[in-house]
Short mmCIF file of C-alpha atoms in Angstrom, two decimals:
data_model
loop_
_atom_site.label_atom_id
_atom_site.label_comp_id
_atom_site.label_asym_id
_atom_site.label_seq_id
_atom_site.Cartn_x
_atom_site.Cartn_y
_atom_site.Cartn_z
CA UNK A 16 3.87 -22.09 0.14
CA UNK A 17 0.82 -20.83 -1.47
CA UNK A 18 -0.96 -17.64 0.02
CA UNK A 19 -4.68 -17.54 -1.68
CA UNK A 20 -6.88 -15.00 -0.76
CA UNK A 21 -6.99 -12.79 -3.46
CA UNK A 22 -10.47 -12.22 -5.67
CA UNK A 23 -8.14 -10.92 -8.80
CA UNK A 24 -4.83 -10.34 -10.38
CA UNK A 25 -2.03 -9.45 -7.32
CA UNK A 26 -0.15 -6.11 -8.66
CA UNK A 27 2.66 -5.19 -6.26
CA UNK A 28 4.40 -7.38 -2.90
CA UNK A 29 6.05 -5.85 -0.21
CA UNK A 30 7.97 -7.36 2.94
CA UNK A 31 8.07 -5.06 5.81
CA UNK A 32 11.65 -4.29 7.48
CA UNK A 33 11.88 -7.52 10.04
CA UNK A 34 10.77 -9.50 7.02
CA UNK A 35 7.78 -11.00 9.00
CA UNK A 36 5.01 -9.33 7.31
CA UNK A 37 3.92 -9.63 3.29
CA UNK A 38 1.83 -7.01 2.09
CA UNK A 39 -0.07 -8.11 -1.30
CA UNK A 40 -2.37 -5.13 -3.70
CA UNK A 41 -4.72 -6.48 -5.82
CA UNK A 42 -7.03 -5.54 -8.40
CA UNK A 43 -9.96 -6.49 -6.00
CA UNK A 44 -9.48 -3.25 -4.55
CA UNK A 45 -8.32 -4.55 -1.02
CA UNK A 46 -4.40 -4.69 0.34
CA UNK A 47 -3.85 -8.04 2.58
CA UNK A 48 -1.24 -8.31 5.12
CA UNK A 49 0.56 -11.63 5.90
CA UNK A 50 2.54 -13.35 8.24
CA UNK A 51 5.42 -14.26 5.98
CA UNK A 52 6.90 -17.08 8.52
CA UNK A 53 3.92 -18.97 8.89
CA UNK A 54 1.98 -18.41 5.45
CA UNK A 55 -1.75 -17.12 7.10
CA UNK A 56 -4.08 -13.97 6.54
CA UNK A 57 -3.53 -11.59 9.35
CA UNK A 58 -5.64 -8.54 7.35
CA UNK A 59 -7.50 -7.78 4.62
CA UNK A 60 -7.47 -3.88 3.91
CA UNK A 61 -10.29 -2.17 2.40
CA UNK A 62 -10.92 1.24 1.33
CA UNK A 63 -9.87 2.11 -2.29
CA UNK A 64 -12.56 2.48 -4.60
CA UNK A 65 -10.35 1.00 -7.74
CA UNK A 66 -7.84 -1.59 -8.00
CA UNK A 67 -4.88 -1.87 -6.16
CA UNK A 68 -1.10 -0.96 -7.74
CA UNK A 69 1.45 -0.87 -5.66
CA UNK A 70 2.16 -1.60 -1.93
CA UNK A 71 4.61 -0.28 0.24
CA UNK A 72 5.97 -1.36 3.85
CA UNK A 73 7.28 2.22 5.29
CA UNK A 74 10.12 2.31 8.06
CA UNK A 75 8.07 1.02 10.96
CA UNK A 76 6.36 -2.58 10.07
CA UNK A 77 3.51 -0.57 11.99
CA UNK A 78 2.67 1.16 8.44
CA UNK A 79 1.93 0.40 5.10
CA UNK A 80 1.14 2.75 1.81
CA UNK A 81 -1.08 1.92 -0.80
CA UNK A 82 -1.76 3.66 -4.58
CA UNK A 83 -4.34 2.87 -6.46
CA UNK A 84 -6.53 3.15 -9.76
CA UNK A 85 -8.66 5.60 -7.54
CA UNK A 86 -6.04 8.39 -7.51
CA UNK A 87 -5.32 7.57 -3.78
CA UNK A 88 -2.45 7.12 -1.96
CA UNK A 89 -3.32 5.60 1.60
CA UNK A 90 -0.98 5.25 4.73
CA UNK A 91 -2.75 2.52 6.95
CA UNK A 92 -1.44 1.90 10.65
CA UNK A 93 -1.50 -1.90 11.37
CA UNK A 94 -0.15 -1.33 15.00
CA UNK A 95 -3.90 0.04 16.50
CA UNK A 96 -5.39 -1.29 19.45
CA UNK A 97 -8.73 -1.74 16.93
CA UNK A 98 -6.96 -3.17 14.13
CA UNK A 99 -5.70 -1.99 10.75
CA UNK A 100 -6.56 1.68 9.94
CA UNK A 101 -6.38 4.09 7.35
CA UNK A 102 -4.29 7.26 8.60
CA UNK A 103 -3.74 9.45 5.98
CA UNK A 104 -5.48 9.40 2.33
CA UNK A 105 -3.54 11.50 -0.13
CA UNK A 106 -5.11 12.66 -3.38
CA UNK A 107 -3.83 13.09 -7.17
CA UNK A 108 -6.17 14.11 -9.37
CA UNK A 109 -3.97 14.13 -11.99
CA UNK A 110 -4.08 10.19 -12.72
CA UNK A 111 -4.22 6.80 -11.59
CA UNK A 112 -1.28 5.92 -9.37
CA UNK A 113 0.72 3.06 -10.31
CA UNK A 114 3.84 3.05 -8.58
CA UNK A 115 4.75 4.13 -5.06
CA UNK A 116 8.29 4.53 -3.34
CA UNK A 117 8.98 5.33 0.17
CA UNK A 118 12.66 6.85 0.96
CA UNK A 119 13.56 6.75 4.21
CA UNK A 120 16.49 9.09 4.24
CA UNK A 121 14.32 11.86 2.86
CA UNK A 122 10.89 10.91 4.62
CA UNK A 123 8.96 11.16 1.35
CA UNK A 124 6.93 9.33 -0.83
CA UNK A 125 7.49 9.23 -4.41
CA UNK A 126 4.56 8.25 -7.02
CA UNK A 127 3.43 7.98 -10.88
CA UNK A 128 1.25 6.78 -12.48
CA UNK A 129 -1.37 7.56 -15.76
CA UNK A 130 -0.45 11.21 -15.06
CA UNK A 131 3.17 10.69 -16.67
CA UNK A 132 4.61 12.65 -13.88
CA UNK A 133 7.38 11.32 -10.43
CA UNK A 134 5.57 13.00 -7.75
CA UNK A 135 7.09 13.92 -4.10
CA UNK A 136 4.56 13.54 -0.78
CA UNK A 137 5.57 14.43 2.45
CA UNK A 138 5.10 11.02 4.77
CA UNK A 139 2.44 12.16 7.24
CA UNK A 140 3.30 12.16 11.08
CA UNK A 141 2.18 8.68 11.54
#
């Protein structure tokens, strides 16, 4: 199956728990959400004001993160009665965010990025 959507170069996949959703960031700035079973566009995300790194499903496949070129870090909820929203926006002024890691056992969210430095974010009540 090919999932095409996409305006530029996709940086980061991520399945969510159940494996039913694919999350794709690209650098066309947006984050799209997929139904991994049957291959279609459920969302497109926009918001970040730079490309797109790195995607993350978090424990619920109600949330997503996102890092980006735009020293951002955003927690959407894909669960709301008026679609996909953005939650939570967490800043880094310190650099461009490349890679993001959610651990569960901890309830934290770990990025880096241009900034050379692992950094720890409490996950937001979501």
């Amino acid at each position: 199956a090919k999932l095409a959507g996409h305006s530029h170069w996709v940086m980061s996949l991520s399945f969510s728990p159940k494996g039913d959703l694919l999350a794709s960031g690209s650098y066309d700035r947006t984050v799209k959400i997929w139904d991994s079973l049957q291959g279609s566009l459920l969302h497109t995300l926009s918001g970040h004001t730079d490309r797109v790194t790195s995607v993350q499903f978090l424990w619920n496949s109600n949330s997503i993160a996102s890092g980006s070129y735009d020293k951002s870090i955003r927690i959407w909820n894909l669960g709301g009665s008026s679609g996909p929203r953005t939650t939570s926006e967490l800043r880094d002024d310190s650099g461009e965010i490349k890679v993001i890691r959610f651990i569960e056992s901890k309830g934290i969210l770990l990025s880096s990025g241009s900034s050379r430095i692992i950094k720890s974010w409490p996950i937001p009540d979501l």
